[in-house]
Amino acid sequence: MSRHSGGLVGIWAEAQRRQQRAYEEQAREQREAERRRRAHEREVARGHREQRAAYRRQREADAARRTQELEARVEALTGLLAAGCRAPAFRAASLARPESVAPYAPGALAHPVPLPGPSRYDMRGGRRAQAETRARYERDRRAAQAAEAQRVRQLEAYRQQYERWAAAQLAEVRRHNAGVAAMVSALRSGDPDAAVEYFSAALYASPAWPAELPRQVSAAYDPAARQLVLDWELPGYDVVPAARSVRYMPTADQEKETARPAAQRRAVYRDVVAQCVLLVTHELFAADEFGALESVAVNGFVDDHDPVTGRRGRIFLASAVVPRPAFAELYLAQVNAPDCLVDGLGGQLSARPDQRAAVRPVRVPGDVGDDVVTHGGDGEEPDLYEMDPIRFEALVAELFRAMGMEAVTTRRSNDGGVDVAAVDPAPIRGGRIVVQVKRYRNTVPPTAVRDLYGTVQDAGANKGVLVTTSGFGPGSRTFAHGKPLELVSGGELVELLHRHGLRGRLGDGGRPAPARRTAPDAPRTPHPPRPARAAGPGDVPSRAGGSAGGTGPAVGADAADGEANVLGLSWAGPVALDVCALVCRGGRVLDDDHFVFYNNPGTPDGSVRATRPVSPDRAAVRVAFDALPAAADRVVLVAATDPEVDPRADLTGFTEARLRLLDTAGGELGRLEVSDGRPGETALVLGSFRRRANGDWDFVPGGKGYRDGLAELIGDHGVDVA
């Protein structure tokens, strides 16, 4: 007879089975986790291998690209003469400017303000509703008629302004063309100055020369022999790359350069020297459409330390006197440059130009007489305003090189908005720099700074530098703040040139000339004056403050058009404010007419005036910094409570204040720091724009408060409140 196990044994056995199953489940999970871990490690290792392989491929590609660049550079140098012979010949006609200006374009001013139609107003309802609707219709109609009348006045003012501008532009073009015609006439008659001016222009304007080659010439013309004698600057020995190739070494994770054989580098440089002399000669004869040249004497030099005397000066490495008939028989695209210069033309060529072994020039410009014209060489300080644009860009590139950077000028077309490309070799802070050059007399507009920032981003550069002969307004300075941009004004440029042993002046002195109310001097395509903003039905004078705002009177409005900025102020609290501006010298307003407030919405010349704010701003002031009186050195912006709205209000509600700097189209250029209001104070200095010594404007935050309101504040600035 069998016996069954007791209940406790069964419970124990079941517990053992559950424990065994849990152990097995845990073992399976551990095995699965181990499998996933090993799979992850294999995936990570594979990723690392792929990353290392991709990194190696990238470094090898970079090395191959650098090798290709070295090969291309040497190929361009060895083919300099052949490529230059394919360039179009210079002609006097290219110096003339077309007698045309930008067309008359009044923009929105050309469109009349539409009058409201009765059909847009719902006349249904009772007598009171109908009366209110008719009253609203009449108000809107009168406002539209006033806006239309203002538009007509603005349109006429702009038309007159455009006609004055167009007449001035055409007069300038005709003066220039008359000067070209006079030069050509003088050249035909054998005038030495005209000959030097024309042929120097031909060399500077030629597209045959790579950007990294210098262009400095001293010249004189012998009318009796019909011979042009000139000294032409040659590139230094470093123009030929010292490296032949670059390869990546993965074990050391670095690139290694293979040196170019010394004999090959010397031969290439000697060939380049000979090519430069032949190409200069070709350019001169090709540009001679008037038969002024019977022969040309060309002396190629480098500006370096003489190995014999140790003094810096011109070391002549090549010289030749080339008759026109002998040169006409050459087929330059196929010649060996050194053999052609020495054997074919009887010229001189240094046997070791890399060691600056000099030759004796046959004839130098000083032998012709005292009338030697030098472009870019020794002599008095060159006027940056009058300097040839190409030479000016070359001078800026030379400045960057003097500051320890690598810099070259770009080609004249397809340069992507870059005039000079520079590389700062300094670690950490260095890198690629794009440089734009503006030979202006007027303040550089903020649009140019924004364009430079876009160029920096497109080019992937580390920094952008804008160099000008004029200055920058607060819009430009504010936009550049915090960005990889550097702005160099005219005064700063002259100081940098002198500091690094270079020469340059601005007009009759070292400081920028006063801004003129004409188009900039440098741009090849002058722009017409900008039309005023079209009037709208709401553009009627009103007290500035709170959410209101107003446009200033039409008197003097033209002076504020053009390169102007709008200062828009917003705040969070419910307090109603009057926002005012004072045009000052030091801490004193120029006179009562230069205190802009609700009863005087604009200065007499229109350089500062109240304007309609753009949301989210609650008040706005328009300032044309270029048009401010010469005696003014600051514009002070202030705010005060409106006692008519709330006599007991103070500036406690003036919180989260924000001052925006806008362009004329309403685009935000930057935000300026403004202090919040304090209890008990009823007026506050928001800040001031102050003219710097170089003509630029900087913003200085304010914060000084007044308990007795606007009267105390303006009295403190010299306004008579009696």
XYZ file of C-alpha atoms in Angstrom:
722
model
C 0.000 0.000 0.000
C 1.649 3.292 -1.236
C 1.889 6.394 0.810
C 1.606 10.022 -0.475
C 4.068 12.715 0.630
C 2.868 15.253 3.073
C 1.871 18.833 2.183
C 5.080 20.411 3.459
C 7.255 18.274 1.175
C 5.171 19.257 -1.851
C 5.432 22.907 -0.965
C 9.174 22.584 -0.574
C 9.516 20.790 -3.914
C 7.441 23.436 -5.702
C 9.614 26.158 -4.187
C 12.718 24.358 -5.410
C 11.280 24.140 -8.925
C 10.437 27.868 -8.936
C 13.882 28.686 -7.660
C 15.428 26.526 -10.383
C 13.334 28.221 -13.054
C 14.304 31.674 -11.718
C 17.959 30.683 -11.730
C 17.681 29.440 -15.287
C 15.865 32.645 -16.322
C 18.537 34.752 -14.670
C 21.242 32.734 -16.413
C 19.505 33.254 -19.759
C 19.261 37.017 -19.106
C 22.951 37.136 -18.171
C 23.887 35.238 -21.318
C 21.703 37.590 -23.397
C 23.207 40.674 -21.720
C 26.686 39.298 -22.339
C 25.777 38.680 -25.965
C 24.460 42.232 -26.340
C 27.549 43.656 -24.625
C 29.882 41.788 -26.961
C 27.804 42.874 -29.956
C 27.941 46.493 -28.763
C 31.692 46.321 -28.274
C 32.083 44.894 -31.762
C 29.869 47.705 -33.120
C 31.857 50.343 -31.243
C 35.118 48.881 -32.461
C 33.762 48.825 -35.995
C 32.665 52.456 -35.606
C 36.068 53.451 -34.298
C 37.743 51.676 -37.169
C 35.440 53.431 -39.612
C 36.058 56.762 -37.901
C 39.786 56.221 -37.982
C 39.549 55.210 -41.602
C 37.389 58.216 -42.450
C 39.745 60.526 -40.542
C 42.712 59.053 -42.354
C 40.985 59.439 -45.713
C 40.185 63.067 -44.871
C 43.778 63.838 -43.865
C 45.083 62.107 -46.960
C 42.627 64.059 -49.090
C 43.774 67.304 -47.433
C 47.380 66.428 -48.146
C 46.526 65.589 -51.762
C 44.653 68.879 -52.097
C 47.636 70.819 -50.762
C 49.890 68.989 -53.190
C 47.561 69.906 -56.035
C 47.578 73.526 -54.896
C 51.393 73.533 -54.889
C 51.465 72.045 -58.368
C 48.846 74.496 -59.615
C 50.773 77.435 -58.178
C 54.002 76.409 -59.865
C 52.120 75.720 -63.091
C 50.579 79.215 -62.959
C 54.013 80.752 -62.416
C 55.623 78.870 -65.269
C 52.691 79.776 -67.541
C 52.517 83.425 -66.502
C 53.693 84.840 -69.820
C 51.531 82.578 -71.991
C 48.424 83.329 -69.926
C 49.185 87.056 -69.918
C 49.438 87.156 -73.695
C 45.865 85.843 -73.906
C 44.499 88.703 -71.790
C 42.738 91.506 -73.704
C 44.764 94.606 -74.450
C 44.103 97.746 -72.439
C 42.292 100.557 -74.236
C 41.674 104.170 -73.307
C 37.948 103.612 -73.842
C 37.894 101.397 -70.748
C 38.708 104.447 -68.617
C 35.536 106.260 -69.662
C 32.381 105.919 -67.601
C 28.915 105.550 -69.118
C 26.794 108.682 -68.889
C 23.950 107.024 -67.058
C 22.598 107.007 -63.538
C 20.204 104.807 -61.629
C 16.629 105.423 -62.776
C 14.154 107.496 -60.834
C 12.437 105.088 -58.436
C 10.212 106.733 -55.822
C 9.041 103.346 -54.565
C 5.929 103.426 -52.421
C 5.682 107.200 -52.807
C 4.495 106.650 -56.369
C 1.271 105.014 -55.178
C -1.557 107.301 -54.022
C -3.102 106.732 -50.619
C -6.519 105.081 -51.227
C -9.523 106.965 -49.943
C -11.990 104.943 -47.870
C -15.251 104.156 -49.652
C -18.624 104.448 -47.951
C -19.430 100.854 -48.905
C -16.856 99.639 -46.362
C -18.852 101.131 -43.482
C -21.953 99.405 -42.131
C -24.669 102.042 -41.831
C -27.193 99.685 -40.288
C -28.492 100.148 -36.758
C -30.042 102.977 -34.889
C -29.431 106.668 -35.266
C -26.575 106.699 -32.759
C -24.791 103.780 -34.470
C -25.233 105.397 -37.882
C -23.947 108.722 -36.575
C -20.872 107.044 -35.067
C -20.237 105.176 -38.305
C -20.533 108.368 -40.380
C -18.195 110.171 -37.964
C -15.650 107.336 -38.224
C -15.897 107.444 -42.003
C -15.299 111.218 -42.035
C -12.293 110.860 -39.711
C -10.784 108.123 -41.886
C -11.415 110.133 -45.054
C -9.772 113.257 -43.634
C -6.813 111.206 -42.374
C -6.400 109.604 -45.809
C -6.581 113.003 -47.509
C -3.940 114.375 -45.108
C -1.729 111.354 -45.757
C -2.145 111.792 -49.513
C -1.199 115.456 -49.264
C 1.876 114.477 -47.264
C 2.761 111.805 -49.851
C 2.538 114.362 -52.656
C 4.865 116.703 -50.748
C 7.316 113.883 -50.051
C 7.192 112.759 -53.674
C 7.976 116.241 -54.932
C 10.789 116.643 -52.400
C 12.251 113.297 -53.421
C 11.962 114.174 -57.115
C 13.913 117.370 -56.553
C 16.468 115.533 -54.454
C 16.876 112.848 -57.109
C 17.272 115.422 -59.870
C 19.994 117.198 -57.889
C 21.732 113.900 -57.228
C 21.442 112.754 -60.861
C 22.749 116.077 -62.151
C 25.718 115.864 -59.788
C 26.453 112.287 -60.850
C 26.296 113.128 -64.551
C 28.499 116.184 -63.988
C 31.058 114.003 -62.200
C 30.966 111.409 -64.996
C 31.400 114.116 -67.631
C 34.297 115.671 -65.734
C 35.946 112.274 -65.538
C 35.390 111.545 -69.223
C 36.639 115.017 -70.144
C 39.768 114.289 -68.147
C 40.247 111.003 -70.022
C 39.790 112.772 -73.345
C 42.281 115.447 -72.321
C 44.786 112.765 -71.314
C 44.380 110.997 -74.666
C 44.824 114.278 -76.529
C 47.946 115.058 -74.522
C 49.255 111.547 -75.125
C 48.851 111.965 -78.876
C 50.935 115.122 -78.685
C 53.703 113.363 -76.742
C 53.069 114.810 -73.277
C 55.267 112.894 -70.765
C 52.816 113.121 -67.858
C 49.959 111.799 -69.985
C 52.121 108.931 -71.247
C 53.133 107.885 -67.739
C 49.546 108.175 -66.466
C 48.087 106.147 -69.330
C 50.608 103.324 -69.359
C 50.628 103.060 -65.561
C 46.844 102.666 -65.696
C 47.268 99.962 -68.320
C 49.564 97.966 -66.043
C 47.397 98.385 -62.940
C 44.166 97.484 -64.732
C 45.585 94.433 -66.483
C 43.963 91.090 -65.557
C 47.106 89.243 -66.631
C 48.837 89.436 -63.251
C 48.033 86.984 -60.443
C 46.855 88.609 -57.238
C 49.907 87.550 -55.216
C 52.337 89.410 -57.496
C 53.195 93.022 -56.562
C 52.413 96.036 -58.739
C 54.717 98.960 -58.044
C 56.064 101.136 -60.824
C 58.192 104.239 -61.250
C 58.147 105.628 -64.779
C 59.253 108.484 -66.988
C 58.671 109.168 -70.684
C 61.253 110.437 -73.158
C 59.242 112.152 -75.934
C 62.284 112.674 -78.158
C 63.080 108.941 -78.254
C 59.415 107.957 -77.778
C 60.601 105.653 -75.036
C 58.954 104.735 -71.745
C 61.445 103.946 -68.989
C 60.106 102.189 -65.905
C 61.124 100.248 -62.836
C 58.740 97.357 -62.111
C 58.629 95.479 -58.816
C 59.222 91.739 -59.043
C 57.941 89.054 -56.666
C 60.347 87.753 -54.044
C 61.922 84.321 -54.015
C 59.201 83.000 -51.714
C 56.686 83.259 -54.569
C 57.924 79.803 -55.622
C 56.698 77.244 -53.052
C 59.485 75.659 -51.041
C 57.483 72.415 -50.784
C 56.928 70.089 -53.720
C 54.321 67.799 -52.194
C 52.542 66.976 -48.946
C 51.717 63.529 -47.598
C 49.933 62.357 -44.480
C 51.796 60.202 -41.962
C 49.170 58.217 -39.986
C 51.629 56.926 -37.382
C 52.515 60.475 -36.294
C 49.137 61.931 -37.272
C 50.741 64.851 -39.079
C 51.457 66.106 -42.558
C 54.972 66.014 -43.912
C 56.168 68.305 -46.684
C 58.628 67.105 -49.278
C 61.004 69.905 -50.168
C 61.217 71.112 -53.737
C 64.692 70.527 -55.138
C 66.715 73.696 -54.698
C 67.884 73.703 -58.299
C 64.306 73.415 -59.549
C 63.105 76.229 -57.279
C 65.944 78.526 -58.413
C 65.212 77.773 -62.065
C 61.495 78.468 -61.668
C 62.170 81.776 -59.913
C 64.647 82.929 -62.554
C 62.111 82.005 -65.208
C 59.412 84.018 -63.372
C 61.687 87.095 -63.234
C 62.267 86.935 -66.978
C 58.573 86.345 -67.675
C 57.594 89.424 -65.641
C 59.884 91.682 -67.674
C 58.596 90.250 -70.961
C 54.962 90.481 -69.849
C 55.337 94.132 -68.795
C 56.826 94.900 -72.187
C 54.010 93.038 -73.948
C 51.345 94.892 -71.917
C 52.848 98.283 -72.772
C 53.157 97.692 -76.505
C 49.677 96.114 -76.629
C 48.144 99.143 -74.886
C 49.861 101.607 -77.246
C 46.961 102.322 -79.583
C 48.321 105.832 -80.297
C 51.835 104.955 -81.525
C 53.497 106.681 -78.560
C 56.137 103.977 -77.978
C 59.095 103.255 -80.202
C 60.872 101.338 -77.446
C 60.520 100.396 -73.788
C 63.194 100.206 -71.094
C 62.106 97.859 -68.276
C 64.032 97.273 -65.068
C 62.779 94.558 -62.732
C 63.616 95.023 -59.059
C 62.879 93.579 -55.630
C 62.576 95.741 -52.530
C 64.889 93.924 -50.129
C 68.106 94.144 -48.135
C 71.158 94.380 -50.338
C 73.471 91.458 -49.426
C 76.490 93.714 -50.079
C 75.542 96.788 -48.033
C 72.848 95.355 -45.775
C 70.663 98.369 -46.537
C 67.127 98.020 -47.770
C 66.513 99.311 -51.271
C 65.831 98.389 -54.853
C 67.883 95.472 -56.121
C 67.648 95.140 -59.900
C 67.480 91.539 -61.106
C 66.672 92.143 -64.785
C 66.912 94.960 -67.309
C 66.242 95.350 -71.006
C 65.731 98.042 -73.643
C 63.291 96.575 -76.151
C 62.677 98.153 -79.588
C 59.162 97.725 -80.896
C 60.129 96.051 -84.230
C 62.273 93.421 -82.509
C 59.553 92.649 -79.996
C 56.887 92.355 -82.707
C 58.760 89.421 -84.240
C 58.504 87.305 -81.083
C 55.877 84.638 -80.424
C 55.861 84.954 -76.667
C 53.541 82.019 -75.956
C 56.293 79.609 -77.054
C 59.538 81.244 -75.947
C 61.884 80.245 -73.155
C 61.710 83.426 -71.111
C 65.338 83.655 -69.882
C 66.745 82.832 -73.331
C 64.367 85.252 -75.020
C 65.223 88.098 -72.661
C 69.007 87.593 -72.740
C 69.730 86.184 -76.204
C 66.737 87.391 -78.195
C 66.476 90.934 -76.842
C 69.981 91.514 -75.506
C 68.758 92.124 -71.976
C 70.335 91.363 -68.619
C 69.121 88.712 -66.179
C 70.620 87.908 -62.786
C 72.373 84.550 -62.703
C 71.218 83.977 -59.112
C 68.126 86.122 -58.473
C 67.342 83.914 -55.463
C 70.501 85.322 -53.829
C 69.663 88.870 -54.992
C 72.664 89.048 -57.305
C 72.089 92.420 -58.966
C 72.500 93.607 -62.549
C 73.152 97.178 -63.712
C 70.115 98.753 -65.408
C 70.707 100.137 -68.889
C 68.483 103.177 -68.278
C 66.409 104.153 -65.244
C 63.571 106.703 -65.023
C 65.860 109.208 -63.304
C 68.047 109.316 -66.415
C 65.166 110.782 -68.416
C 64.760 113.872 -66.237
C 63.160 115.071 -63.072
C 59.589 114.186 -64.072
C 59.497 110.693 -62.588
C 56.110 109.432 -61.445
C 56.047 106.722 -58.794
C 52.997 104.591 -58.002
C 53.320 102.758 -54.709
C 57.010 103.531 -54.271
C 58.980 106.118 -52.317
C 57.795 109.718 -52.093
C 55.255 111.656 -50.111
C 52.424 110.061 -48.201
C 49.896 108.797 -50.773
C 46.354 110.103 -50.416
C 44.183 107.064 -49.722
C 41.140 108.878 -51.107
C 42.813 109.357 -54.492
C 44.700 106.051 -54.636
C 43.969 103.616 -57.447
C 41.430 101.062 -56.106
C 43.615 98.102 -57.023
C 46.627 99.704 -55.391
C 44.551 100.489 -52.296
C 43.571 96.828 -51.935
C 47.212 95.858 -52.432
C 48.216 98.312 -49.689
C 45.738 96.730 -47.278
C 47.099 93.275 -48.142
C 50.620 94.606 -47.560
C 49.515 95.903 -44.154
C 48.240 92.464 -43.168
C 51.531 90.917 -44.271
C 53.432 93.508 -42.213
C 51.342 92.419 -39.217
C 52.650 88.866 -39.594
C 49.873 87.320 -41.661
C 49.676 85.778 -45.083
C 47.545 87.973 -47.347
C 46.785 88.295 -51.052
C 44.336 90.392 -53.029
C 41.611 88.532 -54.894
C 40.705 88.702 -58.547
C 38.500 91.562 -59.668
C 35.580 89.295 -60.633
C 33.914 86.352 -58.898
C 35.654 87.230 -55.640
C 32.597 86.402 -53.546
C 32.702 89.766 -51.801
C 36.320 89.282 -50.640
C 38.924 91.917 -51.598
C 41.804 90.476 -49.559
C 42.167 86.897 -48.317
C 44.366 86.561 -45.237
C 45.502 83.800 -42.906
C 46.618 84.493 -39.335
C 49.116 81.729 -38.397
C 48.772 82.393 -34.656
C 47.498 79.355 -32.728
C 44.039 79.410 -31.129
C 43.089 82.954 -32.164
C 44.321 82.678 -35.752
C 42.703 81.265 -38.839
C 41.256 82.381 -42.133
C 40.253 86.044 -42.484
C 38.211 87.656 -45.256
C 38.765 91.373 -45.785
C 36.571 93.894 -47.565
C 37.966 97.291 -48.523
C 35.738 100.383 -48.822
C 37.415 103.554 -50.144
C 34.542 105.780 -48.974
C 34.216 109.380 -47.839
C 30.782 108.884 -46.268
C 30.003 106.689 -43.287
C 29.904 103.015 -44.223
C 26.253 101.861 -44.139
C 25.237 98.960 -41.872
C 24.277 96.963 -44.977
C 27.967 96.635 -45.849
C 28.697 95.168 -42.409
C 25.800 92.728 -42.719
C 27.048 91.708 -46.189
C 30.510 91.065 -44.746
C 29.001 88.849 -42.028
C 27.203 86.830 -44.701
C 30.464 86.486 -46.632
C 32.247 85.239 -43.500
C 29.569 82.589 -42.995
C 29.521 81.549 -46.655
C 33.312 81.307 -46.816
C 33.609 79.443 -43.504
C 36.171 82.011 -42.325
C 37.209 82.661 -38.723
C 36.866 86.417 -38.954
C 35.812 89.245 -41.240
C 37.523 92.640 -41.359
C 36.076 95.743 -43.035
C 38.657 98.439 -43.772
C 37.538 101.893 -44.883
C 38.859 105.403 -45.363
C 35.762 106.804 -43.639
C 34.003 105.604 -40.479
C 31.148 103.547 -39.063
C 27.861 104.549 -37.502
C 26.285 103.077 -34.375
C 24.229 100.653 -36.464
C 27.388 99.080 -37.854
C 29.107 98.970 -34.460
C 26.080 97.458 -32.777
C 25.614 94.803 -35.462
C 29.296 93.814 -35.299
C 29.278 93.507 -31.498
C 29.651 89.899 -30.403
C 30.289 88.659 -33.949
C 33.609 87.633 -35.534
C 33.848 91.035 -37.229
C 36.368 93.838 -36.905
C 35.778 97.360 -38.238
C 38.807 99.528 -39.101
C 38.014 103.201 -39.710
C 40.110 105.633 -41.734
C 41.942 107.109 -38.768
C 42.729 103.663 -37.384
C 43.947 102.548 -40.834
C 46.397 105.455 -41.104
C 47.676 104.720 -37.593
C 48.204 101.035 -38.441
C 50.012 101.908 -41.672
C 52.431 104.211 -39.886
C 52.926 101.750 -37.047
C 54.044 99.057 -39.490
C 56.297 101.221 -41.642
C 53.823 101.906 -44.461
C 52.524 105.207 -45.789
C 49.106 106.728 -46.261
C 47.092 109.823 -45.438
C 43.478 110.925 -45.687
C 43.196 114.059 -47.775
C 45.225 116.963 -46.408
C 45.605 115.380 -42.973
C 45.737 112.041 -41.270
C 42.107 112.105 -40.152
C 39.036 111.337 -42.228
C 37.551 114.268 -44.086
C 34.148 115.452 -42.895
C 31.300 113.381 -44.239
C 29.555 114.866 -47.256
C 25.928 114.515 -48.161
C 26.779 112.987 -51.512
C 27.178 109.462 -52.724
C 30.332 107.600 -51.548
C 33.474 108.186 -53.576
C 34.537 104.589 -54.002
C 31.646 102.522 -55.404
C 31.707 102.156 -59.159
C 27.893 102.242 -59.295
C 26.566 105.195 -57.277
C 23.164 104.781 -55.710
C 20.406 107.381 -55.828
C 18.993 108.912 -52.642
C 16.422 106.802 -50.865
C 12.796 107.903 -51.032
C 11.034 108.652 -47.779
C 8.640 106.129 -46.306
C 5.239 106.430 -47.904
C 2.666 108.231 -45.821
C -0.200 106.304 -44.283
C -3.586 107.409 -42.992
C -2.270 107.229 -39.400
C 0.711 109.501 -40.062
C -0.541 112.601 -38.315
C 1.424 114.517 -35.676
C 0.673 113.306 -32.145
C 2.231 113.488 -28.734
C 5.040 110.960 -28.289
C 4.575 108.705 -25.302
C 2.786 105.591 -24.220
C 1.719 103.608 -27.223
C 1.278 106.684 -29.333
C 3.960 108.121 -31.542
C 4.123 110.526 -34.371
C 5.926 111.573 -37.455
C 7.853 114.772 -37.484
C 7.061 117.677 -39.754
C 8.056 117.638 -43.373
C 10.472 120.536 -42.817
C 14.045 119.297 -43.064
C 12.959 115.714 -43.625
C 15.311 115.253 -46.551
C 18.337 115.684 -44.341
C 17.289 112.727 -42.247
C 16.656 110.434 -45.170
C 19.439 108.210 -46.460
C 21.761 106.619 -43.906
C 19.544 107.015 -40.819
C 18.687 104.835 -37.837
C 15.507 104.436 -35.831
C 15.727 104.077 -32.042
C 12.689 102.102 -30.867
C 11.871 101.932 -27.156
C 9.560 99.442 -25.451
C 8.801 98.683 -21.808
C 6.564 96.308 -19.877
C 4.821 98.501 -17.296
C 1.600 100.491 -17.798
C 3.250 103.884 -17.236
C 2.767 106.452 -20.027
C 5.995 108.157 -21.069
C 7.237 111.039 -23.167
C 10.388 109.950 -25.041
C 12.587 112.893 -26.069
C 15.999 113.531 -27.636
C 18.535 116.297 -27.053
C 21.260 117.170 -29.570
C 24.158 118.339 -27.398
C 27.730 119.472 -27.307
C 29.171 118.104 -24.116
C 26.383 118.096 -21.575
C 24.553 121.126 -23.030
C 21.901 121.155 -25.740
C 22.864 123.217 -28.812
C 19.725 125.349 -28.482
C 16.030 124.959 -27.745
C 15.326 123.928 -31.361
C 17.543 120.875 -30.839
C 15.355 119.556 -28.011
C 12.988 117.081 -29.726
C 9.748 116.403 -27.809
C 5.996 116.335 -28.422
C 5.773 120.090 -29.094
C 8.915 120.110 -31.270
C 8.924 116.773 -33.138
C 12.053 117.487 -35.207
C 15.261 119.548 -35.345
C 15.390 122.323 -37.972
C 17.571 120.248 -40.304
C 15.521 117.076 -39.770
C 18.519 115.091 -38.530
C 16.574 114.048 -35.396
C 12.827 113.649 -35.367
C 10.099 111.663 -33.697
C 8.660 108.897 -35.837
C 5.937 106.291 -35.694
C 7.033 103.233 -33.672
C 6.952 99.753 -35.099
C 5.547 96.988 -32.882
C 6.619 95.978 -30.258
C 8.135 99.440 -29.703
C 5.994 102.045 -27.954
C 8.013 105.120 -28.960
C 10.634 105.832 -31.600
C 13.103 108.528 -32.645
C 14.804 108.699 -36.041
C 18.438 109.933 -36.155
C 20.546 110.635 -39.250
C 23.990 110.732 -37.665
C 25.744 111.969 -40.818
C 23.394 114.965 -40.984
C 23.875 116.118 -37.384
C 25.395 119.584 -36.956
C 29.168 119.641 -36.893
C 29.058 121.198 -33.426
C 27.114 118.243 -31.984
C 29.061 115.469 -30.301
C 26.230 113.537 -28.678
C 22.533 112.701 -28.913
C 20.918 112.097 -25.522
C 17.765 109.976 -25.325
C 15.511 110.551 -22.286
C 12.103 109.427 -20.976
C 9.700 111.111 -18.534
C 6.265 110.369 -17.114
C 3.284 112.135 -18.650
C 1.673 114.266 -15.921
C -1.428 114.836 -18.033
C -2.161 111.112 -18.042
C -1.255 110.427 -14.397
C 0.152 113.266 -12.252
C 1.108 110.821 -9.486
C 2.961 108.302 -11.667
C 6.650 107.592 -11.282
C 9.046 105.287 -13.122
C 8.318 102.228 -11.000
C 6.342 100.853 -13.947
C 9.242 101.400 -16.377
C 10.477 97.795 -16.363
C 11.928 95.342 -18.885
C 12.943 98.329 -20.985
C 14.463 97.600 -24.366
C 16.031 100.010 -26.857
C 16.308 98.625 -30.369
C 18.530 100.047 -33.114
C 16.767 99.710 -36.478
C 17.618 100.531 -40.060
C 15.315 102.595 -42.261
C 13.514 99.466 -43.460
C 12.710 98.391 -39.892
C 15.365 95.682 -39.709
C 16.820 95.221 -36.238
C 20.562 95.941 -36.074
C 20.987 95.375 -32.358
C 19.698 96.015 -28.844
C 21.118 98.539 -26.410
C 21.212 98.417 -22.620
C 18.661 100.598 -20.829
C 18.238 101.029 -17.073
C 14.865 100.300 -15.418
C 13.017 103.069 -13.609
C 13.170 103.644 -9.843
C 10.441 104.629 -7.344
C 10.082 108.357 -6.811
C 11.828 109.308 -10.057
C 9.804 110.782 -12.933
C 12.514 111.314 -15.598
C 15.449 109.173 -16.698
C 18.434 109.461 -19.063
C 18.210 106.315 -21.201
C 21.636 106.743 -22.795
C 23.585 108.830 -25.284
C 25.265 108.346 -28.637
C 28.678 110.016 -28.564
C 30.893 110.928 -31.494
C 34.350 109.372 -31.339
C 37.502 111.164 -32.444
C 37.475 109.242 -35.748
C 33.889 110.284 -36.519
C 32.204 107.036 -35.440
C 29.384 106.952 -32.883
C 29.267 104.816 -29.727
C 26.348 104.236 -27.359
C 26.919 105.001 -23.673
C 24.175 103.654 -21.333
C 22.510 106.187 -19.045
C 20.670 105.652 -15.776
C 20.617 109.049 -14.071
C 17.136 109.735 -12.684
C 15.303 112.932 -11.754
C 12.504 113.415 -9.213
C 11.132 116.675 -10.640
C 10.366 115.323 -14.070
C 11.354 116.400 -17.561
C 11.751 120.056 -16.595
C 14.576 119.237 -14.166
C 16.253 116.907 -16.652
C 16.293 119.309 -19.582
C 17.242 122.195 -17.312
C 20.258 120.140 -16.317
C 21.135 120.011 -20.050
C 20.852 123.751 -20.598
C 17.251 124.095 -21.837
C 15.555 127.238 -20.519
C 12.361 126.098 -18.750
C 11.401 129.490 -17.295
